[in-house]
Short mmCIF file of C-alpha atoms in Angstrom, two decimals:
data_model
loop_
_atom_site.label_atom_id
_atom_site.label_comp_id
_atom_site.label_asym_id
_atom_site.label_seq_id
_atom_site.Cartn_x
_atom_site.Cartn_y
_atom_site.Cartn_z
CA MET A 1 0.07 -0.01 -0.08
CA ALA A 2 1.28 3.40 -0.70
CA SER A 3 2.47 5.35 2.15
CA GLY A 4 1.91 9.05 2.85
CA GLY A 5 4.00 11.59 4.65
CA ARG A 6 6.94 11.19 2.44
CA THR A 7 9.91 13.55 2.91
CA ASP A 8 12.71 14.42 0.39
CA LEU A 9 16.43 14.03 1.17
CA ASP A 10 16.42 17.53 2.82
CA GLY A 11 13.51 16.63 5.34
CA ALA A 12 10.83 18.67 3.30
CA ALA A 13 7.48 17.05 2.74
CA VAL A 14 6.81 15.48 -0.81
CA ALA A 15 3.63 16.68 -2.22
CA PRO A 16 1.51 14.04 -4.07
CA LEU A 17 2.22 14.47 -7.88
CA THR A 18 0.35 13.55 -10.89
CA ILE A 19 2.93 11.95 -13.13
CA CYS A 20 2.57 11.35 -16.92
CA VAL A 21 4.63 8.08 -17.67
CA ILE A 22 5.21 7.95 -21.39
CA GLY A 23 6.23 4.28 -22.25
CA ALA A 24 4.62 3.01 -18.98
CA GLY A 25 4.06 -0.43 -20.65
CA GLY A 26 7.55 -1.23 -21.27
CA PHE A 27 10.49 -2.81 -19.10
CA ILE A 28 11.34 0.25 -17.13
CA GLY A 29 7.95 1.82 -17.20
CA SER A 30 6.26 -1.20 -15.71
CA HIS A 31 8.85 -1.31 -12.75
CA LEU A 32 8.57 2.39 -12.27
CA CYS A 33 4.54 2.33 -12.04
CA GLU A 34 4.79 -0.72 -9.62
CA LYS A 35 7.18 1.35 -7.46
CA LEU A 36 4.93 4.38 -7.58
CA MET A 37 1.80 2.57 -6.63
CA ALA A 38 3.46 0.41 -3.93
CA GLU A 39 5.46 3.08 -2.12
CA THR A 40 4.04 6.70 -2.93
CA PRO A 41 0.74 8.40 -3.08
CA HIS A 42 1.42 9.88 -6.63
CA VAL A 43 -1.02 9.51 -9.44
CA VAL A 44 0.08 8.05 -12.67
CA LEU A 45 -1.25 8.65 -16.26
CA ALA A 46 0.28 5.66 -17.95
CA VAL A 47 0.81 6.22 -21.71
CA ASP A 48 1.70 3.36 -24.15
CA VAL A 49 0.46 1.51 -27.17
CA TYR A 50 0.16 -1.67 -24.98
CA CYS A 51 -0.22 -2.57 -21.34
CA ASP A 52 0.68 -6.30 -21.17
CA LYS A 53 3.49 -5.61 -18.59
CA ILE A 54 1.18 -3.38 -16.33
CA ARG A 55 -1.99 -5.26 -16.90
CA HIS A 56 -2.13 -6.26 -13.26
CA LEU A 57 -2.16 -2.54 -12.43
CA VAL A 58 -4.55 -1.10 -14.99
CA ASP A 59 -6.94 -3.72 -16.46
CA PRO A 60 -8.86 -2.88 -14.40
CA PRO A 61 -6.94 -1.15 -11.53
CA PRO A 62 -7.39 -3.18 -8.29
CA PRO A 63 -9.74 -1.45 -5.73
CA HIS A 64 -6.85 -0.02 -3.58
CA LEU A 65 -5.43 1.62 -6.78
CA ALA A 66 -8.73 3.19 -7.89
CA GLY A 67 -8.28 6.73 -9.02
CA ARG A 68 -4.32 6.31 -8.73
CA ILE A 69 -3.44 5.01 -12.08
CA SER A 70 -5.15 5.10 -15.59
CA PHE A 71 -4.09 3.68 -18.88
CA HIS A 72 -4.09 5.80 -21.99
CA ARG A 73 -3.59 3.76 -25.13
CA LEU A 74 -2.07 6.15 -27.84
CA ASN A 75 0.75 6.46 -30.30
CA ILE A 76 2.96 9.46 -29.27
CA LYS A 77 3.87 10.07 -33.03
CA ASN A 78 0.43 11.05 -34.13
CA ASP A 79 -2.06 11.40 -31.26
CA SER A 80 -3.05 14.91 -30.08
CA ARG A 81 -4.18 13.69 -26.80
CA LEU A 82 -0.65 13.39 -25.47
CA GLU A 83 -0.27 17.14 -25.02
CA GLY A 84 -3.39 17.30 -22.93
CA LEU A 85 -2.12 14.49 -20.67
CA ILE A 86 1.11 16.23 -20.41
CA LYS A 87 -0.72 19.60 -19.32
CA MET A 88 -2.58 17.62 -16.58
CA ALA A 89 0.66 16.30 -14.99
CA ASP A 90 2.98 17.85 -12.58
CA LEU A 91 5.77 15.74 -14.00
CA THR A 92 6.52 14.02 -17.35
CA ILE A 93 8.68 10.91 -17.68
CA ASN A 94 9.50 10.05 -21.20
CA LEU A 95 10.65 6.26 -21.55
CA ALA A 96 9.58 5.89 -25.14
CA ALA A 97 12.38 4.70 -27.48
CA ILE A 98 13.19 1.85 -29.82
CA CYS A 99 16.18 0.33 -27.81
CA THR A 100 17.09 -3.13 -29.38
CA PRO A 101 20.40 -2.98 -31.23
CA ALA A 102 19.04 -5.30 -34.01
CA ASP A 103 16.69 -2.55 -35.01
CA TYR A 104 19.23 0.24 -35.17
CA ASN A 105 20.56 -1.35 -38.47
CA THR A 106 17.16 -2.24 -39.98
CA ARG A 107 15.07 0.74 -38.71
CA PRO A 108 17.17 3.64 -38.33
CA LEU A 109 14.66 6.30 -39.01
CA ASP A 110 12.25 4.79 -36.60
CA THR A 111 14.91 4.55 -34.03
CA ILE A 112 15.83 8.15 -34.54
CA TYR A 113 12.22 9.58 -34.46
CA SER A 114 11.04 7.39 -31.44
CA ASN A 115 13.11 9.57 -29.22
CA PHE A 116 11.32 12.85 -30.01
CA ILE A 117 8.10 14.29 -28.46
CA ASP A 118 7.16 17.74 -29.58
CA ALA A 119 4.60 18.01 -26.77
CA GLN A 120 7.15 17.86 -23.89
CA GLN A 121 8.42 21.31 -24.63
CA GLU A 122 6.50 23.11 -21.79
CA PRO A 123 8.54 25.45 -19.65
CA GLU A 124 6.39 25.00 -16.61
CA PHE A 125 6.96 21.20 -16.41
CA TYR A 126 9.70 19.34 -14.72
CA VAL A 127 10.58 16.73 -17.38
CA LEU A 128 12.50 13.61 -16.68
CA THR A 129 13.82 12.39 -19.99
CA GLU A 130 15.09 8.65 -19.92
CA ASP A 131 18.01 8.55 -22.22
CA GLU A 132 20.81 6.23 -22.90
CA SER A 133 23.79 7.58 -24.77
CA PRO A 134 26.99 6.62 -22.98
CA CYS A 135 28.50 5.80 -26.22
CA ILE A 136 31.25 7.24 -28.46
CA PHE A 137 29.36 7.86 -31.79
CA GLY A 138 30.55 5.67 -34.68
CA PRO A 139 30.97 6.35 -38.39
CA ILE A 140 27.91 7.69 -40.16
CA VAL A 141 27.83 4.52 -42.43
CA LYS A 142 27.32 2.42 -39.43
CA GLN A 143 23.36 2.48 -38.85
CA ARG A 144 23.95 1.07 -35.44
CA TRP A 145 24.64 4.40 -34.10
CA SER A 146 21.47 6.07 -35.18
CA TYR A 147 20.18 5.35 -31.61
CA ALA A 148 23.00 6.92 -29.94
CA CYS A 149 23.10 10.05 -32.04
CA ALA A 150 19.36 10.48 -31.63
CA LYS A 151 19.85 10.32 -27.90
CA GLN A 152 22.54 12.78 -27.93
CA LEU A 153 20.33 15.35 -30.00
CA ILE A 154 17.55 14.94 -27.70
CA GLU A 155 19.88 15.74 -24.63
CA ARG A 156 21.11 18.92 -26.37
CA LEU A 157 17.41 19.77 -27.26
CA VAL A 158 16.26 19.53 -23.86
CA PHE A 159 19.36 21.12 -22.43
CA ALA A 160 18.72 24.11 -24.64
CA GLU A 161 15.03 24.37 -23.81
CA GLY A 162 16.18 24.69 -20.15
CA ALA A 163 18.75 27.36 -21.05
CA GLU A 164 16.63 29.38 -23.27
CA ASN A 165 12.93 28.70 -22.03
CA GLY A 166 13.28 27.68 -18.40
CA LEU A 167 12.33 23.88 -18.94
CA GLU A 168 13.10 22.12 -15.76
CA PHE A 169 14.55 18.69 -16.54
CA THR A 170 16.60 15.79 -15.53
CA ILE A 171 18.16 13.35 -17.83
CA VAL A 172 18.82 9.77 -16.95
CA ARG A 173 21.50 7.50 -18.77
CA PRO A 174 20.78 4.08 -17.98
CA PHE A 175 23.77 1.66 -18.27
CA ASN A 176 22.25 -1.80 -18.88
CA TRP A 177 19.24 -1.90 -16.53
CA ILE A 178 18.30 -5.66 -16.46
CA GLY A 179 15.56 -7.81 -14.60
CA PRO A 180 12.30 -9.52 -14.96
CA ARG A 181 10.08 -8.37 -17.91
CA MET A 182 12.96 -7.02 -20.06
CA ASP A 183 12.21 -7.21 -23.76
CA PHE A 184 10.69 -10.52 -24.96
CA ILE A 185 11.21 -14.03 -25.84
CA PRO A 186 11.02 -14.53 -29.69
CA GLY A 187 7.93 -16.46 -30.83
CA VAL A 188 6.25 -16.40 -27.31
CA ASP A 189 5.55 -12.59 -26.52
CA GLY A 190 7.56 -11.10 -29.50
CA PRO A 191 8.22 -11.78 -33.20
CA SER A 192 9.79 -15.04 -34.03
CA GLU A 193 12.56 -13.37 -35.98
CA GLY A 194 12.97 -10.69 -33.43
CA VAL A 195 16.29 -10.03 -31.72
CA PRO A 196 16.04 -8.63 -28.24
CA ARG A 197 18.96 -7.47 -26.13
CA VAL A 198 21.64 -9.69 -24.63
CA LEU A 199 19.71 -10.71 -21.44
CA ALA A 200 16.58 -11.83 -23.29
CA CYS A 201 18.77 -13.24 -26.21
CA PHE A 202 20.72 -15.37 -23.74
CA SER A 203 17.54 -16.25 -21.84
CA ASN A 204 16.09 -17.47 -25.11
CA ASN A 205 19.03 -19.74 -25.79
CA LEU A 206 18.92 -21.17 -22.34
CA LEU A 207 15.13 -21.83 -22.43
CA ARG A 208 15.58 -23.69 -25.81
CA ARG A 209 18.83 -25.55 -24.63
CA GLU A 210 20.69 -23.84 -27.58
CA PRO A 211 24.17 -22.46 -27.37
CA LEU A 212 24.47 -18.86 -26.28
CA LYS A 213 25.65 -16.71 -29.42
CA LEU A 214 28.70 -14.62 -28.54
CA VAL A 215 28.88 -11.77 -31.13
CA ASP A 216 32.69 -11.21 -32.23
CA GLY A 217 33.67 -13.31 -29.23
CA GLY A 218 31.98 -11.64 -26.51
CA GLU A 219 34.80 -9.59 -25.62
CA SER A 220 32.93 -6.17 -25.18
CA GLN A 221 32.77 -5.22 -21.53
CA ARG A 222 29.52 -4.04 -19.93
CA THR A 223 28.13 -3.19 -16.51
CA PHE A 224 24.65 -4.46 -15.44
CA VAL A 225 22.36 -2.95 -12.56
CA TYR A 226 19.24 -4.49 -11.26
CA ILE A 227 16.07 -2.74 -12.36
CA LYS A 228 14.70 -2.32 -8.92
CA ASP A 229 17.82 -0.48 -7.72
CA ALA A 230 17.73 1.74 -10.72
CA ILE A 231 14.15 2.60 -10.07
CA GLU A 232 15.13 3.61 -6.62
CA ALA A 233 17.34 6.19 -8.23
CA VAL A 234 14.56 7.50 -10.45
CA LEU A 235 12.30 7.86 -7.54
CA LEU A 236 14.92 9.99 -5.76
CA MET A 237 15.05 12.29 -8.65
CA ILE A 238 11.24 12.38 -8.72
CA GLU A 239 11.02 13.50 -5.13
CA ASN A 240 14.21 15.62 -4.99
CA PRO A 241 13.61 18.01 -7.90
CA ALA A 242 15.89 20.74 -6.26
CA ARG A 243 18.69 18.22 -6.15
CA ALA A 244 17.98 16.75 -9.69
CA ASN A 245 16.92 19.59 -11.64
CA GLY A 246 19.35 20.46 -14.59
CA HIS A 247 21.52 17.36 -14.22
CA ILE A 248 22.33 14.44 -16.27
CA PHE A 249 22.67 11.27 -14.28
CA ASN A 250 24.51 8.13 -15.12
CA VAL A 251 22.52 5.31 -13.52
CA GLY A 252 24.57 1.89 -13.50
CA ASN A 253 26.67 -0.48 -11.26
CA PRO A 254 30.41 -0.29 -12.06
CA ASP A 255 30.98 -3.14 -9.69
CA ASN A 256 28.92 -5.50 -12.03
CA GLU A 257 31.42 -5.10 -14.96
CA VAL A 258 31.98 -8.27 -17.03
CA THR A 259 32.62 -9.26 -20.61
CA VAL A 260 29.67 -10.52 -22.57
CA ARG A 261 31.30 -13.79 -22.65
CA GLU A 262 31.61 -13.77 -18.87
CA LEU A 263 27.99 -12.86 -18.67
CA ALA A 264 27.09 -15.77 -20.83
CA GLU A 265 29.10 -18.25 -18.57
CA MET A 266 27.51 -16.79 -15.43
CA MET A 267 23.98 -17.03 -16.92
CA THR A 268 24.60 -20.67 -17.91
CA GLU A 269 25.84 -21.49 -14.56
CA VAL A 270 22.86 -19.72 -12.63
CA TYR A 271 20.24 -21.25 -15.15
CA ALA A 272 21.43 -24.65 -14.45
CA LYS A 273 20.89 -23.91 -10.79
CA VAL A 274 17.34 -22.41 -11.02
CA SER A 275 15.90 -24.85 -13.61
CA GLY A 276 17.64 -28.23 -12.46
CA GLU A 277 18.78 -28.71 -16.04
CA PRO A 278 22.47 -29.44 -16.80
CA PRO A 279 24.34 -27.03 -19.06
CA LEU A 280 25.23 -28.10 -22.66
CA GLU A 281 28.52 -29.62 -23.29
CA GLU A 282 29.31 -26.69 -25.58
CA PRO A 283 27.40 -23.70 -24.07
CA VAL A 284 28.49 -20.83 -26.29
CA ILE A 285 29.35 -20.38 -29.90
CA ASP A 286 30.94 -17.44 -31.67
CA VAL A 287 29.20 -15.49 -34.39
CA SER A 288 30.28 -12.46 -36.40
CA ALA A 289 28.29 -9.22 -35.75
CA LYS A 290 27.54 -9.11 -39.52
CA GLU A 291 25.93 -12.68 -39.16
CA PHE A 292 24.03 -11.73 -36.09
CA TYR A 293 22.90 -8.17 -36.70
CA GLY A 294 23.57 -7.58 -40.41
CA GLU A 295 25.72 -5.14 -42.40
CA GLY A 296 26.36 -1.88 -40.79
CA TYR A 297 26.65 -3.06 -37.03
CA ASP A 298 29.31 -1.46 -34.83
CA ASP A 299 29.90 -1.27 -31.07
CA SER A 300 31.84 0.21 -28.25
CA ASP A 301 34.31 -2.06 -26.44
CA LYS A 302 33.64 -0.81 -22.86
CA ARG A 303 31.00 1.18 -21.15
CA ILE A 304 31.56 2.09 -17.46
CA PRO A 305 29.30 4.72 -15.71
CA ASP A 306 30.83 7.51 -13.63
CA MET A 307 28.58 7.66 -10.49
CA THR A 308 30.15 10.64 -8.94
CA LEU A 309 27.38 13.02 -9.58
CA ILE A 310 24.31 10.78 -8.60
CA ASN A 311 26.24 9.85 -5.48
CA LYS A 312 26.83 13.55 -4.56
CA GLN A 313 23.30 14.83 -5.38
CA LEU A 314 21.09 11.95 -4.43
CA GLY A 315 23.22 9.67 -2.26
CA TRP A 316 22.36 6.70 -4.55
CA ASN A 317 24.35 3.55 -4.85
CA PRO A 318 23.36 0.37 -6.48
CA LYS A 319 23.02 -2.66 -4.15
CA THR A 320 22.45 -5.97 -5.88
CA PRO A 321 25.49 -8.19 -7.29
CA LEU A 322 25.31 -9.40 -10.76
CA LYS A 323 25.06 -13.08 -9.72
CA ASP A 324 22.06 -12.29 -7.54
CA LEU A 325 20.10 -10.19 -9.92
CA LEU A 326 20.78 -12.81 -12.55
CA GLU A 327 19.26 -15.68 -10.29
CA THR A 328 16.13 -13.37 -9.67
CA THR A 329 15.75 -12.77 -13.32
CA LEU A 330 16.56 -16.18 -14.64
CA THR A 331 14.01 -17.75 -12.01
CA TYR A 332 11.32 -15.38 -13.40
CA GLN A 333 12.25 -16.33 -17.12
CA HIS A 334 12.21 -20.09 -16.42
CA LYS A 335 8.81 -19.96 -14.69
CA THR A 336 7.24 -17.37 -17.00
CA TYR A 337 8.36 -18.89 -20.27
CA LYS A 338 9.69 -22.42 -20.05
CA GLU A 339 6.27 -24.14 -20.84
CA ALA A 340 5.43 -21.79 -23.58
CA VAL A 341 8.74 -22.20 -25.28
CA LYS A 342 8.46 -25.95 -24.89
CA THR A 343 5.03 -25.85 -26.59
CA GLN A 344 6.32 -23.58 -29.37
CA MET A 345 9.33 -25.91 -29.99
CA CYS A 346 6.91 -28.92 -30.24
CA LEU A 347 4.58 -27.10 -32.56
CA ALA A 348 7.48 -26.13 -34.77
CA THR A 349 8.93 -29.71 -35.08
CA ALA A 350 5.56 -31.51 -35.51
CA THR A 351 4.85 -32.86 -38.94
CA PRO A 352 1.29 -32.68 -40.39
CA SER A 353 -0.56 -35.84 -40.55
CA SER A 354 -1.15 -37.06 -43.95
#
């Protein structure tokens, strides 16, 4: 149950807010909505084209959440209702983006345009824009960088609105937030030919008892942070605007740094524990980036967040070790998807009767 009487980091009372969450039905949005409903008195206007991941909150809202959360099904690219919802809100949180690397090559224009919302340029609103651009931007001929460049441009646009028109904003740069409900399992709750991000890709391989595919040897280094730790950081930003306004925060866990190969090995070990199934004799295979993602893919070798600012302004530090968050996530993946994957595989291999 949501608790009243909340105070910010400086001891001041936090007034209940009406928050417009754009992209509420996605991975991050679903966890944020749960957090807001469970621990705060804030009201949420949940905006998305689908609500599968928040259906338990909005279809219909349970009695104890009546009047606290409403779902608004609309496409932010072409629906004029969005501006009205933003004007109703004290705070707008934009989580909308295409953020699967496989789409950066094949849908570069959609990837770029998915990051822009004209209606959010309202100087009287404190806007939290979810962003993800910790990358060095690659060659123009490499379509993979369309996403990162769009994110950099929207950062500059929001910052300029703040400087010239008084827009109050906070920008968040997530460094690989992972956990339950991230992306999809191809052929189960996403397209059969879809390629989700690394956690769901490896989960899909494990569920199907297939070798995990390591792109270019899996030598790239990444950090991973548990979604619930990251949402704690977002809530601190929401309820401490005086400390967060005008800042760009990296949100990640430098202590959870591994190569993608090490991640695959760790996930294989953890999945064997939670599923009771022994790992394959050859649990990984190497594939080229061109084979896996197509022509034009490129990547950065290492991404480590500098946590100095968020620790100074909000006192936030991540808590969950990588192995623990993988165990929680893979337990969810196994319970949620194993039977559906098994059924799908049986249907795919069944031969029609003559």
